[in-house]
Structure formats: C-alpha cells, structure tokens
C-alpha cells in the first residue's frame, strides 16, 4: 500500500472508520448521513485542533488554587466551502463552539470541473487566526485550492484543510499549490472517475446531505 503523503493526516480512529463506512453505503438515508457527518466532523475536529496553542491561567478549584491550561490566542476560524462543507460545520462547532465561521461559495463547472466562486464572507482578522477549511470531498482539488488561495489573499497565514475523503489527485493538487496546508481526512480513496467523483467514494456529498437527488 502507498505511504501517506507527508502533509496528510489520515484519522484512522475506529469510530471514524466505522461511521465513514456507514456514510459510504448507498442505502444510508439522508437523516443518517447528516448525523454521521456531524459525528465524524467532531472527531476530525479533535485531531485538527490537536496542536492549538495553550497558556496557563490561575483558577480556584473547590479545594485549591492552581495554574490550569486554557486555549491561547484568538478564536480559530472554520471556513465552510458551500454547500457540502456545512455538513461538517455543525459537528466541528459542537467541539469548538466559540469558533468564528466563514463561508465560501464555490461550485464546480460540470463540464470543465473548474472552480467558480459566487460567495465570500469571512471574519476580518484572518491573519491572526488558525483557519480550518472544511469540505467533505477533496476530489480534483480545484475548489479547495481556490478557497485556500482566496483566504491567503485575504491574509490567512495558518490554514488547515479537513475533509471526509480525499483522492490522490486532490492531494497532489493541494500539495503543489499550497504545500504549507496540512490535510486531515478520514480516508484516501483510489481515484477520480471521468466526472471528477471520488471512487469508491460516497457519491455526491451535497446531495446526500440535503436529499437533493
Ligand atoms: N464532490 C462530491 O460530492 N463527491 C465526489 O465524489 C467528488 C466531489
């Protein structure tokens, strides 16, 4: 089996893998798919936030004073690539409720697979925040690379990318364009098909989340 690329973390936790298998199954309902996306997102958020900086603060427990760790610096910023990114957003916010949230609307032109931006709204002070971009499927990588480029133009300096599934093509594309961006995924699948879908994959994440097909 090929080794995992250097800037990719595959979250191999058994709960993540089990839930991902349920999401892949054709017969999984919209209700279940949405719930599973939220649950996996929380577990992925646990990994992607593993190296958040901490500092110490004095507190009183019922028994004594102590110096205890708390998160340092500005609140992190989650950025959802619409629309499927929103399927991961709530689970991540379950774990990090104080995170700021940005949205980038990007769709893939179905013929060219090129990323087309139609919406952009993020917090103003991105340069001071850890930014975590979320999109369930890193397929061609076009949307993810476009989103990261836009965020960097806007000042973001620390960016991570979180998805459920990544294709080797998408990883290569992100590594070529943004080698500084660490990718967190639940699995790396085999390949893309001729329509830019991940195989074996789980189908169209947006349609499965929102029941649009
Ligand atoms: N987007 C999806 O929703 N699914 C894929 O397999 C690829 C891109």
mmCIF file with all atom_site columns, C-alpha atoms and ligand atoms in Angstrom:
data_model
loop_
_atom_site.group_PDB
_atom_site.id
_atom_site.type_symbol
_atom_site.label_atom_id
_atom_site.label_alt_id
_atom_site.label_comp_id
_atom_site.label_asym_id
_atom_site.label_entity_id
_atom_site.label_seq_id
_atom_site.pdbx_PDB_ins_code
_atom_site.Cartn_x
_atom_site.Cartn_y
_atom_site.Cartn_z
_atom_site.occupancy
_atom_site.B_iso_or_equiv
_atom_site.pdbx_formal_charge
_atom_site.auth_seq_id
_atom_site.auth_comp_id
_atom_site.auth_asym_id
_atom_site.auth_atom_id
_atom_site.pdbx_PDB_model_num
ATOM   1   C CA . UNK A 1 1   ? 0.000   0.000  0.000   1.00 0.00 ? 1   UNK A CA 1
ATOM   2   C CA . UNK A 1 2   ? 1.260   3.514  -0.844  1.00 0.00 ? 2   UNK A CA 1
ATOM   3   C CA . UNK A 1 3   ? 2.547   5.527  2.116   1.00 0.00 ? 3   UNK A CA 1
ATOM   4   C CA . UNK A 1 4   ? 0.589   8.547  3.334   1.00 0.00 ? 4   UNK A CA 1
ATOM   5   C CA . UNK A 1 5   ? 1.850   11.824 1.800   1.00 0.00 ? 5   UNK A CA 1
ATOM   6   C CA . UNK A 1 6   ? 3.854   13.993 4.188   1.00 0.00 ? 6   UNK A CA 1
ATOM   7   C CA . UNK A 1 7   ? 1.335   16.734 4.794   1.00 0.00 ? 7   UNK A CA 1
ATOM   8   C CA . UNK A 1 8   ? -1.699  14.445 5.070   1.00 0.00 ? 8   UNK A CA 1
ATOM   9   C CA . UNK A 1 9   ? -3.098  13.039 8.313   1.00 0.00 ? 9   UNK A CA 1
ATOM   10  C CA . UNK A 1 10  ? -5.478  10.106 7.900   1.00 0.00 ? 10  UNK A CA 1
ATOM   11  C CA . UNK A 1 11  ? -7.637  9.882  11.003  1.00 0.00 ? 11  UNK A CA 1
ATOM   12  C CA . UNK A 1 12  ? -7.699  6.121  11.392  1.00 0.00 ? 12  UNK A CA 1
ATOM   13  C CA . UNK A 1 13  ? -9.692  6.029  14.640  1.00 0.00 ? 13  UNK A CA 1
ATOM   14  C CA . UNK A 1 14  ? -12.056 3.011  14.589  1.00 0.00 ? 14  UNK A CA 1
ATOM   15  C CA . UNK A 1 15  ? -15.123 5.166  15.269  1.00 0.00 ? 15  UNK A CA 1
ATOM   16  C CA . UNK A 1 16  ? -14.281 7.436  12.340  1.00 0.00 ? 16  UNK A CA 1
ATOM   17  C CA . UNK A 1 17  ? -13.708 4.468  10.049  1.00 0.00 ? 17  UNK A CA 1
ATOM   18  C CA . UNK A 1 18  ? -16.933 2.731  11.115  1.00 0.00 ? 18  UNK A CA 1
ATOM   19  C CA . UNK A 1 19  ? -19.019 5.853  10.640  1.00 0.00 ? 19  UNK A CA 1
ATOM   20  C CA . UNK A 1 20  ? -17.398 6.521  7.276   1.00 0.00 ? 20  UNK A CA 1
ATOM   21  C CA . UNK A 1 21  ? -18.352 3.036  6.094   1.00 0.00 ? 21  UNK A CA 1
ATOM   22  C CA . UNK A 1 22  ? -21.966 3.734  7.050   1.00 0.00 ? 22  UNK A CA 1
ATOM   23  C CA . UNK A 1 23  ? -21.836 7.002  5.114   1.00 0.00 ? 23  UNK A CA 1
ATOM   24  C CA . UNK A 1 24  ? -20.481 5.291  2.015   1.00 0.00 ? 24  UNK A CA 1
ATOM   25  C CA . UNK A 1 25  ? -23.346 2.770  1.850   1.00 0.00 ? 25  UNK A CA 1
ATOM   26  C CA . UNK A 1 26  ? -25.854 3.509  -0.880  1.00 0.00 ? 26  UNK A CA 1
ATOM   27  C CA . UNK A 1 27  ? -28.820 2.687  1.368   1.00 0.00 ? 27  UNK A CA 1
ATOM   28  C CA . UNK A 1 28  ? -27.879 5.119  4.161   1.00 0.00 ? 28  UNK A CA 1
ATOM   29  C CA . UNK A 1 29  ? -30.697 7.647  4.487   1.00 0.00 ? 29  UNK A CA 1
ATOM   30  C CA . UNK A 1 30  ? -30.333 11.418 4.393   1.00 0.00 ? 30  UNK A CA 1
ATOM   31  C CA . UNK A 1 31  ? -31.113 11.606 8.108   1.00 0.00 ? 31  UNK A CA 1
ATOM   32  C CA . UNK A 1 32  ? -28.420 9.063  8.974   1.00 0.00 ? 32  UNK A CA 1
ATOM   33  C CA . UNK A 1 33  ? -25.901 10.542 6.553   1.00 0.00 ? 33  UNK A CA 1
ATOM   34  C CA . UNK A 1 34  ? -26.305 14.003 8.065   1.00 0.00 ? 34  UNK A CA 1
ATOM   35  C CA . UNK A 1 35  ? -25.986 12.705 11.606  1.00 0.00 ? 35  UNK A CA 1
ATOM   36  C CA . UNK A 1 36  ? -22.891 10.669 10.731  1.00 0.00 ? 36  UNK A CA 1
ATOM   37  C CA . UNK A 1 37  ? -21.283 13.678 9.012   1.00 0.00 ? 37  UNK A CA 1
ATOM   38  C CA . UNK A 1 38  ? -21.790 15.697 12.169  1.00 0.00 ? 38  UNK A CA 1
ATOM   39  C CA . UNK A 1 39  ? -20.352 12.947 14.379  1.00 0.00 ? 39  UNK A CA 1
ATOM   40  C CA . UNK A 1 40  ? -17.281 12.353 12.199  1.00 0.00 ? 40  UNK A CA 1
ATOM   41  C CA . UNK A 1 41  ? -16.703 16.089 11.926  1.00 0.00 ? 41  UNK A CA 1
ATOM   42  C CA . UNK A 1 42  ? -16.467 16.340 15.701  1.00 0.00 ? 42  UNK A CA 1
ATOM   43  C CA . UNK A 1 43  ? -13.881 13.559 15.746  1.00 0.00 ? 43  UNK A CA 1
ATOM   44  C CA . UNK A 1 44  ? -11.916 15.136 12.894  1.00 0.00 ? 44  UNK A CA 1
ATOM   45  C CA . UNK A 1 45  ? -12.027 18.461 14.724  1.00 0.00 ? 45  UNK A CA 1
ATOM   46  C CA . UNK A 1 46  ? -10.418 16.757 17.710  1.00 0.00 ? 46  UNK A CA 1
ATOM   47  C CA . UNK A 1 47  ? -7.440  15.794 15.533  1.00 0.00 ? 47  UNK A CA 1
ATOM   48  C CA . UNK A 1 48  ? -7.134  19.010 13.555  1.00 0.00 ? 48  UNK A CA 1
ATOM   49  C CA . UNK A 1 49  ? -7.077  21.093 16.751  1.00 0.00 ? 49  UNK A CA 1
ATOM   50  C CA . UNK A 1 50  ? -4.519  18.869 18.472  1.00 0.00 ? 50  UNK A CA 1
ATOM   51  C CA . UNK A 1 51  ? -1.728  21.467 18.279  1.00 0.00 ? 51  UNK A CA 1
ATOM   52  C CA . UNK A 1 52  ? -3.701  24.578 19.218  1.00 0.00 ? 52  UNK A CA 1
ATOM   53  C CA . UNK A 1 53  ? -1.541  26.767 21.470  1.00 0.00 ? 53  UNK A CA 1
ATOM   54  C CA . UNK A 1 54  ? -2.326  26.769 25.178  1.00 0.00 ? 54  UNK A CA 1
ATOM   55  C CA . UNK A 1 55  ? -1.360  29.030 28.025  1.00 0.00 ? 55  UNK A CA 1
ATOM   56  C CA . UNK A 1 56  ? -1.878  28.878 31.792  1.00 0.00 ? 56  UNK A CA 1
ATOM   57  C CA . UNK A 1 57  ? -4.352  30.746 33.905  1.00 0.00 ? 57  UNK A CA 1
ATOM   58  C CA . UNK A 1 58  ? -4.798  30.793 37.697  1.00 0.00 ? 58  UNK A CA 1
ATOM   59  C CA . UNK A 1 59  ? -8.072  29.218 38.853  1.00 0.00 ? 59  UNK A CA 1
ATOM   60  C CA . UNK A 1 60  ? -9.653  28.080 42.099  1.00 0.00 ? 60  UNK A CA 1
ATOM   61  C CA . UNK A 1 61  ? -10.939 24.543 42.297  1.00 0.00 ? 61  UNK A CA 1
ATOM   62  C CA . UNK A 1 62  ? -13.219 23.736 45.264  1.00 0.00 ? 62  UNK A CA 1
ATOM   63  C CA . UNK A 1 63  ? -10.064 22.516 47.035  1.00 0.00 ? 63  UNK A CA 1
ATOM   64  C CA . UNK A 1 64  ? -7.121  24.656 45.968  1.00 0.00 ? 64  UNK A CA 1
ATOM   65  C CA . UNK A 1 65  ? -5.654  27.267 43.698  1.00 0.00 ? 65  UNK A CA 1
ATOM   66  C CA . UNK A 1 66  ? -3.866  26.030 40.608  1.00 0.00 ? 66  UNK A CA 1
ATOM   67  C CA . UNK A 1 67  ? -2.455  27.147 37.312  1.00 0.00 ? 67  UNK A CA 1
ATOM   68  C CA . UNK A 1 68  ? -4.513  25.444 34.602  1.00 0.00 ? 68  UNK A CA 1
ATOM   69  C CA . UNK A 1 69  ? -4.224  25.253 30.799  1.00 0.00 ? 69  UNK A CA 1
ATOM   70  C CA . UNK A 1 70  ? -6.554  27.238 28.533  1.00 0.00 ? 70  UNK A CA 1
ATOM   71  C CA . UNK A 1 71  ? -6.510  27.891 24.807  1.00 0.00 ? 71  UNK A CA 1
ATOM   72  C CA . UNK A 1 72  ? -4.283  30.814 23.863  1.00 0.00 ? 72  UNK A CA 1
ATOM   73  C CA . UNK A 1 73  ? -4.703  33.461 21.196  1.00 0.00 ? 73  UNK A CA 1
ATOM   74  C CA . UNK A 1 74  ? -7.646  34.380 19.025  1.00 0.00 ? 74  UNK A CA 1
ATOM   75  C CA . UNK A 1 75  ? -10.545 32.039 18.443  1.00 0.00 ? 75  UNK A CA 1
ATOM   76  C CA . UNK A 1 76  ? -9.983  29.778 15.477  1.00 0.00 ? 76  UNK A CA 1
ATOM   77  C CA . UNK A 1 77  ? -11.935 30.241 12.285  1.00 0.00 ? 77  UNK A CA 1
ATOM   78  C CA . UNK A 1 78  ? -13.772 27.476 10.461  1.00 0.00 ? 78  UNK A CA 1
ATOM   79  C CA . UNK A 1 79  ? -14.397 28.143 6.790   1.00 0.00 ? 79  UNK A CA 1
ATOM   80  C CA . UNK A 1 80  ? -17.030 26.053 5.036   1.00 0.00 ? 80  UNK A CA 1
ATOM   81  C CA . UNK A 1 81  ? -16.915 25.574 1.296   1.00 0.00 ? 81  UNK A CA 1
ATOM   82  C CA . UNK A 1 82  ? -20.595 25.710 0.339   1.00 0.00 ? 82  UNK A CA 1
ATOM   83  C CA . UNK A 1 83  ? -22.663 23.813 0.247   1.00 0.00 ? 83  UNK A CA 1
ATOM   84  C CA . UNK A 1 84  ? -21.380 20.435 1.394   1.00 0.00 ? 84  UNK A CA 1
ATOM   85  C CA . UNK A 1 85  ? -18.902 21.964 3.849   1.00 0.00 ? 85  UNK A CA 1
ATOM   86  C CA . UNK A 1 86  ? -21.866 22.929 6.012   1.00 0.00 ? 86  UNK A CA 1
ATOM   87  C CA . UNK A 1 87  ? -22.434 19.228 6.628   1.00 0.00 ? 87  UNK A CA 1
ATOM   88  C CA . UNK A 1 88  ? -19.190 19.162 8.620   1.00 0.00 ? 88  UNK A CA 1
ATOM   89  C CA . UNK A 1 89  ? -19.522 22.572 10.198  1.00 0.00 ? 89  UNK A CA 1
ATOM   90  C CA . UNK A 1 90  ? -22.030 21.737 12.935  1.00 0.00 ? 90  UNK A CA 1
ATOM   91  C CA . UNK A 1 91  ? -20.030 18.789 14.228  1.00 0.00 ? 91  UNK A CA 1
ATOM   92  C CA . UNK A 1 92  ? -16.915 20.923 14.417  1.00 0.00 ? 92  UNK A CA 1
ATOM   93  C CA . UNK A 1 93  ? -18.834 23.666 16.203  1.00 0.00 ? 93  UNK A CA 1
ATOM   94  C CA . UNK A 1 94  ? -20.113 21.075 18.680  1.00 0.00 ? 94  UNK A CA 1
ATOM   95  C CA . UNK A 1 95  ? -16.484 20.671 19.765  1.00 0.00 ? 95  UNK A CA 1
ATOM   96  C CA . UNK A 1 96  ? -15.311 24.268 19.312  1.00 0.00 ? 96  UNK A CA 1
ATOM   97  C CA . UNK A 1 97  ? -18.466 26.340 19.913  1.00 0.00 ? 97  UNK A CA 1
ATOM   98  C CA . UNK A 1 98  ? -16.628 29.657 20.103  1.00 0.00 ? 98  UNK A CA 1
ATOM   99  C CA . UNK A 1 99  ? -15.003 29.330 16.684  1.00 0.00 ? 99  UNK A CA 1
ATOM   100 C CA . UNK A 1 100 ? -15.644 32.072 14.160  1.00 0.00 ? 100 UNK A CA 1
ATOM   101 C CA . UNK A 1 101 ? -17.148 30.892 10.874  1.00 0.00 ? 101 UNK A CA 1
ATOM   102 C CA . UNK A 1 102 ? -16.581 31.937 7.282   1.00 0.00 ? 102 UNK A CA 1
ATOM   103 C CA . UNK A 1 103 ? -18.322 30.731 4.124   1.00 0.00 ? 103 UNK A CA 1
ATOM   104 C CA . UNK A 1 104 ? -17.005 30.461 0.606   1.00 0.00 ? 104 UNK A CA 1
ATOM   105 C CA . UNK A 1 105 ? -19.429 29.633 -2.169  1.00 0.00 ? 105 UNK A CA 1
ATOM   106 C CA . UNK A 1 106 ? -17.653 27.714 -4.894  1.00 0.00 ? 106 UNK A CA 1
ATOM   107 C CA . UNK A 1 107 ? -19.173 25.346 -7.423  1.00 0.00 ? 107 UNK A CA 1
ATOM   108 C CA . UNK A 1 108 ? -17.517 23.073 -9.922  1.00 0.00 ? 108 UNK A CA 1
ATOM   109 C CA . UNK A 1 109 ? -18.363 23.830 -13.510 1.00 0.00 ? 109 UNK A CA 1
ATOM   110 C CA . UNK A 1 110 ? -19.755 20.407 -14.513 1.00 0.00 ? 110 UNK A CA 1
ATOM   111 C CA . UNK A 1 111 ? -18.037 20.472 -17.912 1.00 0.00 ? 111 UNK A CA 1
ATOM   112 C CA . UNK A 1 112 ? -14.610 21.867 -17.064 1.00 0.00 ? 112 UNK A CA 1
ATOM   113 C CA . UNK A 1 113 ? -14.556 20.978 -13.321 1.00 0.00 ? 113 UNK A CA 1
ATOM   114 C CA . UNK A 1 114 ? -13.039 24.448 -12.828 1.00 0.00 ? 114 UNK A CA 1
ATOM   115 C CA . UNK A 1 115 ? -13.895 26.167 -9.515  1.00 0.00 ? 115 UNK A CA 1
ATOM   116 C CA . UNK A 1 116 ? -16.225 29.178 -9.806  1.00 0.00 ? 116 UNK A CA 1
ATOM   117 C CA . UNK A 1 117 ? -16.595 31.464 -6.752  1.00 0.00 ? 117 UNK A CA 1
ATOM   118 C CA . UNK A 1 118 ? -20.001 33.042 -6.098  1.00 0.00 ? 118 UNK A CA 1
ATOM   119 C CA . UNK A 1 119 ? -19.938 33.982 -2.387  1.00 0.00 ? 119 UNK A CA 1
ATOM   120 C CA . UNK A 1 120 ? -17.292 35.023 0.144   1.00 0.00 ? 120 UNK A CA 1
ATOM   121 C CA . UNK A 1 121 ? -17.811 36.121 3.739   1.00 0.00 ? 121 UNK A CA 1
ATOM   122 C CA . UNK A 1 122 ? -15.177 35.559 6.429   1.00 0.00 ? 122 UNK A CA 1
ATOM   123 C CA . UNK A 1 123 ? -14.024 37.302 9.635   1.00 0.00 ? 123 UNK A CA 1
ATOM   124 C CA . UNK A 1 124 ? -11.849 40.362 9.027   1.00 0.00 ? 124 UNK A CA 1
ATOM   125 C CA . UNK A 1 125 ? -8.806  39.407 11.076  1.00 0.00 ? 125 UNK A CA 1
ATOM   126 C CA . UNK A 1 126 ? -7.904  36.109 9.424   1.00 0.00 ? 126 UNK A CA 1
ATOM   127 C CA . UNK A 1 127 ? -4.171  36.745 9.722   1.00 0.00 ? 127 UNK A CA 1
ATOM   128 C CA . UNK A 1 128 ? -4.393  36.341 13.497  1.00 0.00 ? 128 UNK A CA 1
ATOM   129 C CA . UNK A 1 129 ? -6.386  33.115 13.473  1.00 0.00 ? 129 UNK A CA 1
ATOM   130 C CA . UNK A 1 130 ? -5.849  29.443 12.829  1.00 0.00 ? 130 UNK A CA 1
ATOM   131 C CA . UNK A 1 131 ? -8.102  28.800 9.826   1.00 0.00 ? 131 UNK A CA 1
ATOM   132 C CA . UNK A 1 132 ? -9.643  25.384 9.181   1.00 0.00 ? 132 UNK A CA 1
ATOM   133 C CA . UNK A 1 133 ? -11.247 24.942 5.773   1.00 0.00 ? 133 UNK A CA 1
ATOM   134 C CA . UNK A 1 134 ? -13.913 22.231 5.613   1.00 0.00 ? 134 UNK A CA 1
ATOM   135 C CA . UNK A 1 135 ? -15.282 20.395 2.596   1.00 0.00 ? 135 UNK A CA 1
ATOM   136 C CA . UNK A 1 136 ? -16.252 16.709 2.727   1.00 0.00 ? 136 UNK A CA 1
ATOM   137 C CA . UNK A 1 137 ? -14.648 15.735 -0.583  1.00 0.00 ? 137 UNK A CA 1
ATOM   138 C CA . UNK A 1 138 ? -11.131 16.636 -1.757  1.00 0.00 ? 138 UNK A CA 1
ATOM   139 C CA . UNK A 1 139 ? -11.662 15.415 -5.322  1.00 0.00 ? 139 UNK A CA 1
ATOM   140 C CA . UNK A 1 140 ? -9.890  17.318 -8.132  1.00 0.00 ? 140 UNK A CA 1
ATOM   141 C CA . UNK A 1 141 ? -8.723  19.798 -5.506  1.00 0.00 ? 141 UNK A CA 1
ATOM   142 C CA . UNK A 1 142 ? -9.821  22.743 -7.658  1.00 0.00 ? 142 UNK A CA 1
ATOM   143 C CA . UNK A 1 143 ? -12.345 24.146 -5.162  1.00 0.00 ? 143 UNK A CA 1
ATOM   144 C CA . UNK A 1 144 ? -10.103 23.544 -2.166  1.00 0.00 ? 144 UNK A CA 1
ATOM   145 C CA . UNK A 1 145 ? -7.094  25.187 -3.823  1.00 0.00 ? 145 UNK A CA 1
ATOM   146 C CA . UNK A 1 146 ? -9.218  28.144 -4.945  1.00 0.00 ? 146 UNK A CA 1
ATOM   147 C CA . UNK A 1 147 ? -10.613 28.565 -1.423  1.00 0.00 ? 147 UNK A CA 1
ATOM   148 C CA . UNK A 1 148 ? -7.165  28.449 0.187   1.00 0.00 ? 148 UNK A CA 1
ATOM   149 C CA . UNK A 1 149 ? -5.762  30.898 -2.390  1.00 0.00 ? 149 UNK A CA 1
ATOM   150 C CA . UNK A 1 150 ? -8.582  33.330 -1.659  1.00 0.00 ? 150 UNK A CA 1
ATOM   151 C CA . UNK A 1 151 ? -8.060  33.047 2.108   1.00 0.00 ? 151 UNK A CA 1
ATOM   152 C CA . UNK A 1 152 ? -4.324  33.651 1.710   1.00 0.00 ? 152 UNK A CA 1
ATOM   153 C CA . UNK A 1 153 ? -5.012  36.732 -0.453  1.00 0.00 ? 153 UNK A CA 1
ATOM   154 C CA . UNK A 1 154 ? -7.157  37.889 2.446   1.00 0.00 ? 154 UNK A CA 1
ATOM   155 C CA . UNK A 1 155 ? -4.324  37.470 4.936   1.00 0.00 ? 155 UNK A CA 1
ATOM   156 C CA . UNK A 1 156 ? -4.740  33.973 6.340   1.00 0.00 ? 156 UNK A CA 1
ATOM   157 C CA . UNK A 1 157 ? -1.364  32.517 7.284   1.00 0.00 ? 157 UNK A CA 1
ATOM   158 C CA . UNK A 1 158 ? -2.158  29.331 9.168   1.00 0.00 ? 158 UNK A CA 1
ATOM   159 C CA . UNK A 1 159 ? -4.534  27.158 7.186   1.00 0.00 ? 159 UNK A CA 1
ATOM   160 C CA . UNK A 1 160 ? -5.521  23.519 7.551   1.00 0.00 ? 160 UNK A CA 1
ATOM   161 C CA . UNK A 1 161 ? -7.920  21.573 5.377   1.00 0.00 ? 161 UNK A CA 1
ATOM   162 C CA . UNK A 1 162 ? -10.354 18.949 6.690   1.00 0.00 ? 162 UNK A CA 1
ATOM   163 C CA . UNK A 1 163 ? -12.386 16.507 4.602   1.00 0.00 ? 163 UNK A CA 1
ATOM   164 C CA . UNK A 1 164 ? -14.018 13.099 4.864   1.00 0.00 ? 164 UNK A CA 1
ATOM   165 C CA . UNK A 1 165 ? -12.488 11.633 1.725   1.00 0.00 ? 165 UNK A CA 1
ATOM   166 C CA . UNK A 1 166 ? -9.522  12.635 -0.398  1.00 0.00 ? 166 UNK A CA 1
ATOM   167 C CA . UNK A 1 167 ? -8.498  11.461 -3.858  1.00 0.00 ? 167 UNK A CA 1
ATOM   168 C CA . UNK A 1 168 ? -4.789  11.196 -4.682  1.00 0.00 ? 168 UNK A CA 1
ATOM   169 C CA . UNK A 1 169 ? -5.356  13.761 -7.446  1.00 0.00 ? 169 UNK A CA 1
ATOM   170 C CA . UNK A 1 170 ? -6.784  16.312 -4.993  1.00 0.00 ? 170 UNK A CA 1
ATOM   171 C CA . UNK A 1 171 ? -3.996  15.782 -2.511  1.00 0.00 ? 171 UNK A CA 1
ATOM   172 C CA . UNK A 1 172 ? -1.380  16.250 -5.237  1.00 0.00 ? 172 UNK A CA 1
ATOM   173 C CA . UNK A 1 173 ? -3.101  19.409 -6.448  1.00 0.00 ? 173 UNK A CA 1
ATOM   174 C CA . UNK A 1 174 ? -3.221  20.893 -2.945  1.00 0.00 ? 174 UNK A CA 1
ATOM   175 C CA . UNK A 1 175 ? 0.385   19.922 -2.232  1.00 0.00 ? 175 UNK A CA 1
ATOM   176 C CA . UNK A 1 176 ? 1.553   21.554 -5.460  1.00 0.00 ? 176 UNK A CA 1
ATOM   177 C CA . UNK A 1 177 ? -0.363  24.794 -4.889  1.00 0.00 ? 177 UNK A CA 1
ATOM   178 C CA . UNK A 1 178 ? -0.223  25.048 -1.091  1.00 0.00 ? 178 UNK A CA 1
ATOM   179 C CA . UNK A 1 179 ? 2.451   22.769 0.397   1.00 0.00 ? 179 UNK A CA 1
ATOM   180 C CA . UNK A 1 180 ? 2.073   24.539 3.759   1.00 0.00 ? 180 UNK A CA 1
ATOM   181 C CA . UNK A 1 181 ? -1.539  23.350 4.193   1.00 0.00 ? 181 UNK A CA 1
ATOM   182 C CA . UNK A 1 182 ? -1.915  20.197 6.269   1.00 0.00 ? 182 UNK A CA 1
ATOM   183 C CA . UNK A 1 183 ? -4.770  17.966 5.092   1.00 0.00 ? 183 UNK A CA 1
ATOM   184 C CA . UNK A 1 184 ? -6.854  15.948 7.573   1.00 0.00 ? 184 UNK A CA 1
ATOM   185 C CA . UNK A 1 185 ? -9.038  13.227 6.106   1.00 0.00 ? 185 UNK A CA 1
ATOM   186 C CA . UNK A 1 186 ? -10.814 10.058 7.235   1.00 0.00 ? 186 UNK A CA 1
ATOM   187 C CA . UNK A 1 187 ? -9.571  8.147  4.157   1.00 0.00 ? 187 UNK A CA 1
ATOM   188 C CA . UNK A 1 188 ? -7.672  8.404  0.888   1.00 0.00 ? 188 UNK A CA 1
ATOM   189 C CA . UNK A 1 189 ? -9.629  6.658  -1.853  1.00 0.00 ? 189 UNK A CA 1
ATOM   190 C CA . UNK A 1 190 ? -8.415  5.114  -5.118  1.00 0.00 ? 190 UNK A CA 1
ATOM   191 C CA . UNK A 1 191 ? -9.065  7.650  -7.853  1.00 0.00 ? 191 UNK A CA 1
ATOM   192 C CA . UNK A 1 192 ? -11.414 10.064 -9.599  1.00 0.00 ? 192 UNK A CA 1
ATOM   193 C CA . UNK A 1 193 ? -13.837 8.971  -12.299 1.00 0.00 ? 193 UNK A CA 1
ATOM   194 C CA . UNK A 1 194 ? -14.362 10.894 -15.564 1.00 0.00 ? 194 UNK A CA 1
ATOM   195 C CA . UNK A 1 195 ? -16.838 13.235 -13.856 1.00 0.00 ? 195 UNK A CA 1
ATOM   196 C CA . UNK A 1 196 ? -14.434 14.142 -11.067 1.00 0.00 ? 196 UNK A CA 1
ATOM   197 C CA . UNK A 1 197 ? -16.146 11.948 -8.467  1.00 0.00 ? 197 UNK A CA 1
ATOM   198 C CA . UNK A 1 198 ? -14.141 10.024 -5.910  1.00 0.00 ? 198 UNK A CA 1
ATOM   199 C CA . UNK A 1 199 ? -14.161 6.229  -6.384  1.00 0.00 ? 199 UNK A CA 1
ATOM   200 C CA . UNK A 1 200 ? -15.272 4.254  -4.429  1.00 0.00 ? 200 UNK A CA 1
ATOM   201 C CA . UNK A 1 201 ? -16.253 7.387  -2.506  1.00 0.00 ? 201 UNK A CA 1
ATOM   202 C CA . UNK A 1 202 ? -19.707 8.018  -1.138  1.00 0.00 ? 202 UNK A CA 1
ATOM   203 C CA . UNK A 1 203 ? -21.392 9.780  -4.051  1.00 0.00 ? 203 UNK A CA 1
ATOM   204 C CA . UNK A 1 204 ? -22.302 13.458 -4.117  1.00 0.00 ? 204 UNK A CA 1
ATOM   205 C CA . UNK A 1 205 ? -21.865 14.652 -0.553  1.00 0.00 ? 205 UNK A CA 1
ATOM   206 C CA . UNK A 1 206 ? -24.143 17.682 -1.011  1.00 0.00 ? 206 UNK A CA 1
ATOM   207 C CA . UNK A 1 207 ? -26.965 15.620 -2.496  1.00 0.00 ? 207 UNK A CA 1
ATOM   208 C CA . UNK A 1 208 ? -26.653 13.012 0.222   1.00 0.00 ? 208 UNK A CA 1
ATOM   209 C CA . UNK A 1 209 ? -26.603 15.636 2.984   1.00 0.00 ? 209 UNK A CA 1
ATOM   210 C CA . UNK A 1 210 ? -29.558 17.607 1.673   1.00 0.00 ? 210 UNK A CA 1
ATOM   211 C CA . UNK A 1 211 ? -31.577 14.984 -0.191  1.00 0.00 ? 211 UNK A CA 1
ATOM   212 C CA . UNK A 1 212 ? -31.472 16.865 -3.470  1.00 0.00 ? 212 UNK A CA 1
ATOM   213 C CA . UNK A 1 213 ? -31.255 13.759 -5.627  1.00 0.00 ? 213 UNK A CA 1
HETATM 214 N N1 . LIG B 2 .   ? -17.920 16.062 -4.696  1.00 0.00 ? 1   LIG B N1 1
HETATM 215 C C1 . LIG B 2 .   ? -18.712 15.113 -4.169  1.00 0.00 ? 1   LIG B C1 1
HETATM 216 O O1 . LIG B 2 .   ? -19.722 15.406 -3.556  1.00 0.00 ? 1   LIG B O1 1
HETATM 217 N N2 . LIG B 2 .   ? -18.400 13.814 -4.362  1.00 0.00 ? 1   LIG B N2 1
HETATM 218 C C2 . LIG B 2 .   ? -17.292 13.438 -5.041  1.00 0.00 ? 1   LIG B C2 1
HETATM 219 O O2 . LIG B 2 .   ? -17.038 12.241 -5.158  1.00 0.00 ? 1   LIG B O2 1
HETATM 220 C C3 . LIG B 2 .   ? -16.480 14.448 -5.577  1.00 0.00 ? 1   LIG B C3 1
HETATM 221 C C4 . LIG B 2 .   ? -16.798 15.757 -5.385  1.00 0.00 ? 1   LIG B C4 1
#
